[in-house]
PDB file of C-alpha atoms in Angstrom:
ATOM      1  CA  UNK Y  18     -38.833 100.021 -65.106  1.00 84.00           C
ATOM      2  CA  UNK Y  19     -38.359  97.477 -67.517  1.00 92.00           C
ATOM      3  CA  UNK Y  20     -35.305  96.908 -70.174  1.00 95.00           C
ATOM      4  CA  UNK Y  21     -34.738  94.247 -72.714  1.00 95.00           C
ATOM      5  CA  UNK Y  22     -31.515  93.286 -74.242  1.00 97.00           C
ATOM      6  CA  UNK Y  23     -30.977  90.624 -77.338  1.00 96.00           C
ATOM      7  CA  UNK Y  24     -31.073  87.406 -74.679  1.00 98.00           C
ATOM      8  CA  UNK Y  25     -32.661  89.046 -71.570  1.00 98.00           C
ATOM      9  CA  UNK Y  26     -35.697  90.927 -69.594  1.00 97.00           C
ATOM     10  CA  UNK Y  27     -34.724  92.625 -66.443  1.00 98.00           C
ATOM     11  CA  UNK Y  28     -37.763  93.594 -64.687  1.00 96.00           C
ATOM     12  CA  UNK Y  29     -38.698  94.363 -61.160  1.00 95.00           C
ATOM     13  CA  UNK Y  30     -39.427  91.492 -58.630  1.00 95.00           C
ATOM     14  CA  UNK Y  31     -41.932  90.393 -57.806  1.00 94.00           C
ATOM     15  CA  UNK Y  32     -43.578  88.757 -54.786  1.00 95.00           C
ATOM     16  CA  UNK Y  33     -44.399  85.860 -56.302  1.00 96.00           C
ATOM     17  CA  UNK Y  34     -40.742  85.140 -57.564  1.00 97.00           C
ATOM     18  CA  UNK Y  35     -39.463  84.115 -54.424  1.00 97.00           C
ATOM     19  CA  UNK Y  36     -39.387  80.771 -54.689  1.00 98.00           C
ATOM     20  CA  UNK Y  37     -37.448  81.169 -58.185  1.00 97.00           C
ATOM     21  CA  UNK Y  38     -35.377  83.470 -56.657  1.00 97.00           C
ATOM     22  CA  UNK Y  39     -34.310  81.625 -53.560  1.00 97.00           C
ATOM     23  CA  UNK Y  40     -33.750  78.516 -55.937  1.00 97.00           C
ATOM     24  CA  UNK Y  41     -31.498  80.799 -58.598  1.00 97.00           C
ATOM     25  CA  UNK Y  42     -29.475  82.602 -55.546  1.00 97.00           C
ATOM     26  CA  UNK Y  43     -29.164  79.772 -53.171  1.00 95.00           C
ATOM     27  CA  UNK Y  44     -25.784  78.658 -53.648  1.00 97.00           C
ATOM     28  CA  UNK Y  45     -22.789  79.053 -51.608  1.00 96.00           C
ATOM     29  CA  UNK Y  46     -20.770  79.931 -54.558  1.00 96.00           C
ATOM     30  CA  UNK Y  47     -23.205  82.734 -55.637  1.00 97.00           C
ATOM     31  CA  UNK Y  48     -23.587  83.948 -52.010  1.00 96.00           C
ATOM     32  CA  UNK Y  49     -20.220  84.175 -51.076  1.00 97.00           C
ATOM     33  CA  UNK Y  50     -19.113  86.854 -53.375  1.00 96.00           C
ATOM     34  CA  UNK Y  51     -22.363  89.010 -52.087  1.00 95.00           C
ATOM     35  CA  UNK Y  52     -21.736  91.996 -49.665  1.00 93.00           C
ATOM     36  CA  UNK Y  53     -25.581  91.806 -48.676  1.00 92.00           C
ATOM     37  CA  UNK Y  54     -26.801  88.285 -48.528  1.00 95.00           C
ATOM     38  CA  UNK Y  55     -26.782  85.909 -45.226  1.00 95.00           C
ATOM     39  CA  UNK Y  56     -25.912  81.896 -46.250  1.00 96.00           C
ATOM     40  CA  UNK Y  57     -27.442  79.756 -46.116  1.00 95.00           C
ATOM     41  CA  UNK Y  58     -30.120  81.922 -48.537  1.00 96.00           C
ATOM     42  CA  UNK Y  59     -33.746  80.544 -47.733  1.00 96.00           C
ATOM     43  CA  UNK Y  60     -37.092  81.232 -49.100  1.00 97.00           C
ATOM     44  CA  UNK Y  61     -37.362  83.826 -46.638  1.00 97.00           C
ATOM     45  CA  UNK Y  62     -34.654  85.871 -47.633  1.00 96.00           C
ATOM     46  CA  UNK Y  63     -36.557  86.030 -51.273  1.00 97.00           C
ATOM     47  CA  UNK Y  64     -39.316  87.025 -49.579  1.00 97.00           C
ATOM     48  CA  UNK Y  65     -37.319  89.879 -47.475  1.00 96.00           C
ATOM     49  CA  UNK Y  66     -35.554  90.993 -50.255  1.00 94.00           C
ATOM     50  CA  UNK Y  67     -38.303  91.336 -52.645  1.00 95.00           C
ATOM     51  CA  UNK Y  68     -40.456  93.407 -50.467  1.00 94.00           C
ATOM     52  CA  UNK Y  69     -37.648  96.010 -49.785  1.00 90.00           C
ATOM     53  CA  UNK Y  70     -38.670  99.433 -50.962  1.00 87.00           C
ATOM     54  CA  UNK Y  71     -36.964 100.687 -54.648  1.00 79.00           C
ATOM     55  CA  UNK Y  72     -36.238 104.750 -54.960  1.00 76.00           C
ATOM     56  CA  UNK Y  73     -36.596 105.848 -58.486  1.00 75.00           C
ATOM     57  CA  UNK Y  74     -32.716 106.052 -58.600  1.00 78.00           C
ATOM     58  CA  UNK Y  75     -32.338 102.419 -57.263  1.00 86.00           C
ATOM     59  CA  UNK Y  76     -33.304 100.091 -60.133  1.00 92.00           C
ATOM     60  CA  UNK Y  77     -33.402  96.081 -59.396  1.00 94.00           C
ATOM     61  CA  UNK Y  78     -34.221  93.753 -61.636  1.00 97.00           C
ATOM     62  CA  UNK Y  79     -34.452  90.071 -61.852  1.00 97.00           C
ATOM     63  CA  UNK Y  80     -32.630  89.059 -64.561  1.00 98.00           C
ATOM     64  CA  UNK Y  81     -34.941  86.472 -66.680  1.00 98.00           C
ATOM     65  CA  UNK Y  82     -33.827  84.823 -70.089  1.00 98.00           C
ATOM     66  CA  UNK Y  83     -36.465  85.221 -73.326  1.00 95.00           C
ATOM     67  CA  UNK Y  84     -37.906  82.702 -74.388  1.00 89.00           C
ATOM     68  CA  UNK Y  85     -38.583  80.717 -71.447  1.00 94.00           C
ATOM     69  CA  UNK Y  86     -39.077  83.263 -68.648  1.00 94.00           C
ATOM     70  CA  UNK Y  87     -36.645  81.428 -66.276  1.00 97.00           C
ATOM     71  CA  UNK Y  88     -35.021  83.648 -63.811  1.00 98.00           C
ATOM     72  CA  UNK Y  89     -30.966  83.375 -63.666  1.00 98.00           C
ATOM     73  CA  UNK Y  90     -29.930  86.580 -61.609  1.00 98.00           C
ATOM     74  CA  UNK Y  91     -30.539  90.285 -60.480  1.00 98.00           C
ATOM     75  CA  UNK Y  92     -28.968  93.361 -61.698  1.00 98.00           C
ATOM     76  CA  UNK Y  93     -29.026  96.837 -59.971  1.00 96.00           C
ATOM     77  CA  UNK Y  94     -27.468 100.166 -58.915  1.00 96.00           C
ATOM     78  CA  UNK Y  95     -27.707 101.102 -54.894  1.00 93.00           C
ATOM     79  CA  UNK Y  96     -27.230 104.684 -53.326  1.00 91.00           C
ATOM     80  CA  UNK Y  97     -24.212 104.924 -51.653  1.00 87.00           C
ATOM     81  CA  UNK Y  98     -22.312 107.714 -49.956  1.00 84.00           C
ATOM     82  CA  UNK Y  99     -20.189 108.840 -52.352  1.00 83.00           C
ATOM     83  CA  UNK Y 100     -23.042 107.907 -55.663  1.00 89.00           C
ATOM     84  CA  UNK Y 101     -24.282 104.841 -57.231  1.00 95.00           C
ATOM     85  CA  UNK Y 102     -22.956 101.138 -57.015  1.00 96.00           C
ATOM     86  CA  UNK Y 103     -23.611  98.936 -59.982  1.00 98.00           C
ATOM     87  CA  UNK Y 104     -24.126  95.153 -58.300  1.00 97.00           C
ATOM     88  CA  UNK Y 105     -25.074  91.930 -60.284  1.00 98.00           C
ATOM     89  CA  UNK Y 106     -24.969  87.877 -59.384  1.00 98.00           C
ATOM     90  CA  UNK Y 107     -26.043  85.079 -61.469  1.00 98.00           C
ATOM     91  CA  UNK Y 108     -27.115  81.152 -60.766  1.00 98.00           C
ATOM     92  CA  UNK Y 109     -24.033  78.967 -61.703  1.00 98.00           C
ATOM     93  CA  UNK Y 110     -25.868  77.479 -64.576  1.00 97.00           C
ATOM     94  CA  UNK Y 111     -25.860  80.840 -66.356  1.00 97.00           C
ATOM     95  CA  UNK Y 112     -22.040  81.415 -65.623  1.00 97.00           C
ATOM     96  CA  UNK Y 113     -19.799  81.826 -68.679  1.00 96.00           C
ATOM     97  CA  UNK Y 114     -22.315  83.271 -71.471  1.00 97.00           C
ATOM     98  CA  UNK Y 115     -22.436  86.167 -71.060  1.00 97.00           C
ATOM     99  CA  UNK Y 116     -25.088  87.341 -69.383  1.00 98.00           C
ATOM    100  CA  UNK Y 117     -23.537  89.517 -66.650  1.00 98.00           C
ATOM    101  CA  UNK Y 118     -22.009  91.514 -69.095  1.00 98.00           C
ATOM    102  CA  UNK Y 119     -25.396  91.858 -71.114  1.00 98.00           C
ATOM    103  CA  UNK Y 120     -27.279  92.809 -68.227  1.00 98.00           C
ATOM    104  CA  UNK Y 121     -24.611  95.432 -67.083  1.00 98.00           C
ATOM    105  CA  UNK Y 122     -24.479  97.249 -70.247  1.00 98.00           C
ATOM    106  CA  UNK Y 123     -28.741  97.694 -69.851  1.00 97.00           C
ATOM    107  CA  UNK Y 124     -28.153  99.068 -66.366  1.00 97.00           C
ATOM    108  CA  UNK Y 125     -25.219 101.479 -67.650  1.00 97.00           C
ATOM    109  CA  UNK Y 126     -27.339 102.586 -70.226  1.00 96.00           C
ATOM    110  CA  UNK Y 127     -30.220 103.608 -67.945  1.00 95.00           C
ATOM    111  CA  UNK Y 128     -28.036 105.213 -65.758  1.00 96.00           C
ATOM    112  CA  UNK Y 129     -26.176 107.189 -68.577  1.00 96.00           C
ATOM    113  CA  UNK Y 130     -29.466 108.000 -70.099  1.00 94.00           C
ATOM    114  CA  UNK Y 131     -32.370 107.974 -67.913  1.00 93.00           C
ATOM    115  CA  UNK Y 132     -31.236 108.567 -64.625  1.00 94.00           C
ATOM    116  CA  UNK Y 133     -28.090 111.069 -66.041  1.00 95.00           C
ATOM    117  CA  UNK Y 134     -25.795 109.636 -63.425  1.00 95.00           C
ATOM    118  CA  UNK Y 135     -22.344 111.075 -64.013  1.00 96.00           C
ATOM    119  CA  UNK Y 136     -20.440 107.922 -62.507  1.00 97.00           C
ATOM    120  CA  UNK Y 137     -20.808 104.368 -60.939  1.00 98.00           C
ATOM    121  CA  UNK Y 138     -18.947 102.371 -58.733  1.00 97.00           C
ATOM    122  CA  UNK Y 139     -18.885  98.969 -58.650  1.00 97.00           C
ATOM    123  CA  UNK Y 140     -16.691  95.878 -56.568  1.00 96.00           C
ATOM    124  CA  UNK Y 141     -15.621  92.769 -57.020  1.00 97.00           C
ATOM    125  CA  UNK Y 142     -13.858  90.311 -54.086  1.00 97.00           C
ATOM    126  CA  UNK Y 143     -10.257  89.543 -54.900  1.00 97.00           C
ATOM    127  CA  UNK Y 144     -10.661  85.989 -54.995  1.00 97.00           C
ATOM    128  CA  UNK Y 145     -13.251  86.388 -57.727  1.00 97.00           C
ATOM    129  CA  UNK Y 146     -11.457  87.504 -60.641  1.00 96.00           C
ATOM    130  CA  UNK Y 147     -14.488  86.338 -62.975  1.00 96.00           C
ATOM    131  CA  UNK Y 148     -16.127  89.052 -61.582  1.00 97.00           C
ATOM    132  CA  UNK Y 149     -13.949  91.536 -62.366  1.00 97.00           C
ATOM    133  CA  UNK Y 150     -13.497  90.704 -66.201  1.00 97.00           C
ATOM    134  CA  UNK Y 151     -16.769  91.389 -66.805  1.00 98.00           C
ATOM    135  CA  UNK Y 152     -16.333  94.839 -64.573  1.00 98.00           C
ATOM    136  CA  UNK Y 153     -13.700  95.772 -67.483  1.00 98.00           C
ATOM    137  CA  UNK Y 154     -15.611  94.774 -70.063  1.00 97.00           C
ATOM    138  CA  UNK Y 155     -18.238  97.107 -69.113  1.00 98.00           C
ATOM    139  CA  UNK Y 156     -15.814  99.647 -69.112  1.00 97.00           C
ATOM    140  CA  UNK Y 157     -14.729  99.897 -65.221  1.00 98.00           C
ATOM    141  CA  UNK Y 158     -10.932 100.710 -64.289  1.00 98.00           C
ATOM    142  CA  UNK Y 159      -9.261  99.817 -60.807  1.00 98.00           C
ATOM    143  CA  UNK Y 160      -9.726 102.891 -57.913  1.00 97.00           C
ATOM    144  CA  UNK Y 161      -8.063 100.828 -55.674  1.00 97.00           C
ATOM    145  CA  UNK Y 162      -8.240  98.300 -52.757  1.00 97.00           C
ATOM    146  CA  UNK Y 163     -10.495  97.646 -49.876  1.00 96.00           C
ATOM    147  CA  UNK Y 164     -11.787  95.198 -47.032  1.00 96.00           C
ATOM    148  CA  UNK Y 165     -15.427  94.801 -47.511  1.00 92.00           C
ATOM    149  CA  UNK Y 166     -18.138  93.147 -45.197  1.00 93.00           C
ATOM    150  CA  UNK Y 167     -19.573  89.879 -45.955  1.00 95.00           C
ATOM    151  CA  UNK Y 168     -22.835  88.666 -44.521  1.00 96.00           C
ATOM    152  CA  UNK Y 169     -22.029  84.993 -45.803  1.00 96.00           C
ATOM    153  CA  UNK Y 170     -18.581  85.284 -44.668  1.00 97.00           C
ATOM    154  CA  UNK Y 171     -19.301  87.036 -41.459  1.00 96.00           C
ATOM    155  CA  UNK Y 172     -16.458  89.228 -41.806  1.00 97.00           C
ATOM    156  CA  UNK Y 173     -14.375  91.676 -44.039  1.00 97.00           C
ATOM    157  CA  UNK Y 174     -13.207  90.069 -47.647  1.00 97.00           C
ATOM    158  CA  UNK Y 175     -10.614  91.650 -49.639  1.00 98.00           C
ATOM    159  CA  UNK Y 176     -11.509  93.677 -52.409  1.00 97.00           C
ATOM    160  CA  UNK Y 177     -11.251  95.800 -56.051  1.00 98.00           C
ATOM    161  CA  UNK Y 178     -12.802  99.001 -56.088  1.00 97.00           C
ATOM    162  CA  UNK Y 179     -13.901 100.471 -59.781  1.00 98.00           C
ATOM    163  CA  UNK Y 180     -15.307 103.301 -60.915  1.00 97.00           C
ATOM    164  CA  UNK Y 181     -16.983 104.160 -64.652  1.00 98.00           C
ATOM    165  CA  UNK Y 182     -17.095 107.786 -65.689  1.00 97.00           C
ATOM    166  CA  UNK Y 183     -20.642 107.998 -67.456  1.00 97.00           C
ATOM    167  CA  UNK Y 184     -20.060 111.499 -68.705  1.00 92.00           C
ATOM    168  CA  UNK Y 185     -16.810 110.173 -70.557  1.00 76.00           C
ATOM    169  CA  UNK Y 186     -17.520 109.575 -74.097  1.00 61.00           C
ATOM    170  CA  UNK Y 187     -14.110 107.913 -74.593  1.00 52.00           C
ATOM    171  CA  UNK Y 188     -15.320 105.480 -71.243  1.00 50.00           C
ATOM    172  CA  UNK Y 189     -17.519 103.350 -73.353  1.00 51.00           C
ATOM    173  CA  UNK Y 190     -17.962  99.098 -72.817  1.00 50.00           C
ATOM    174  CA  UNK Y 191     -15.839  96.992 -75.044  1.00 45.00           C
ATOM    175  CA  UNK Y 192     -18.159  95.342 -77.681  1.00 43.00           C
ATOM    176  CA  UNK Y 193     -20.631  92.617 -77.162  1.00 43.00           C
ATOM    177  CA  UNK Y 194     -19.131  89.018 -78.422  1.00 37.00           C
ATOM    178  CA  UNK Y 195     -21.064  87.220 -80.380  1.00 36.00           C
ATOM    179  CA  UNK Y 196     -22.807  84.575 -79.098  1.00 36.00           C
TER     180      UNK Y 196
END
């Protein structure tokens, strides 16, 4: 599965993007605000992580720009428990354009429209709020609070739980800014 937004391909990964991808993720900033991801991130862990098996209601994508083709983050939903999880990260050099939020509204809509999910979760740690203003501008409210494991942090982080109601027409993402 593929999508395309004004500024963006997500498409799967890939084996050979492993060196891009350990180069994009591999910072502690990035890392540390991960549930799943050990730091230091090596070339390995790329490797690991892009040979993971997908279910058909489990999209990942690297996130690449247009253009030049240069990879800047991954976007996906995960199966868990109680539904879907909406999860994204970025390199630090594409922080603060708005990418995250671009990327997020292509996943929403393929879960709204091709997968019919009725509702995703997503988190964000408490002591990154960044995070969680794009969260809102995709539409998210606050569920409520939790203590989350880290694998960077080796241990539970404070956290924001949110929830989107797909099925909600009223729910909708606040409008793209103009870049």
């Amino acid at each position: 599965m593929f999508a395309l937004t004004p500024r963006l391909t997500l498409r799967p990964g890939w084996p050979e993007d492993a060196p891009a991808l350990s180069r994009a993720i591999a910072h502690e900033a990035v890392v540390m605000n991960l549930a799943r991801a050990p730091w230091p991130y090596a070339l390995g862990d790329a490797e690991a992580f892009l040979s993971l098996p997908r279910g058909a209601h489990e999209p990942r994508f690297q996130i690449v720009t247009r253009g030049d083709n240069r990879l800047i983050g991954g976007v996906g939903l995960v199966r868990e428990e109680h539904g879907h999880e909406l999860g994204y990260w970025l390199t630090p050099a594409a922080w603060g354009r708005g990418y995250a939020t671009e990327a997020g509204r292509a996943v929403i809509d393929i879960a709204r429209h091709a997968l019919a999910l009725p509702r995703l979760t997503a988190r964000h740690y408490c002591d990154n709020p960044a995070s969680g203003r794009v969260l809102r501008k995709l539409g998210f409210v606050e569920t409520g609070r939790s203590r989350t494991f880290s694998l960077a942090r080796g241990g539970g982080v404070d956290g924001v739980e949110m929830a989107l109601d797909l099925t909600d027409a009223e729910a909708r993402p606040e409008p793209a800014m103009a870049a």
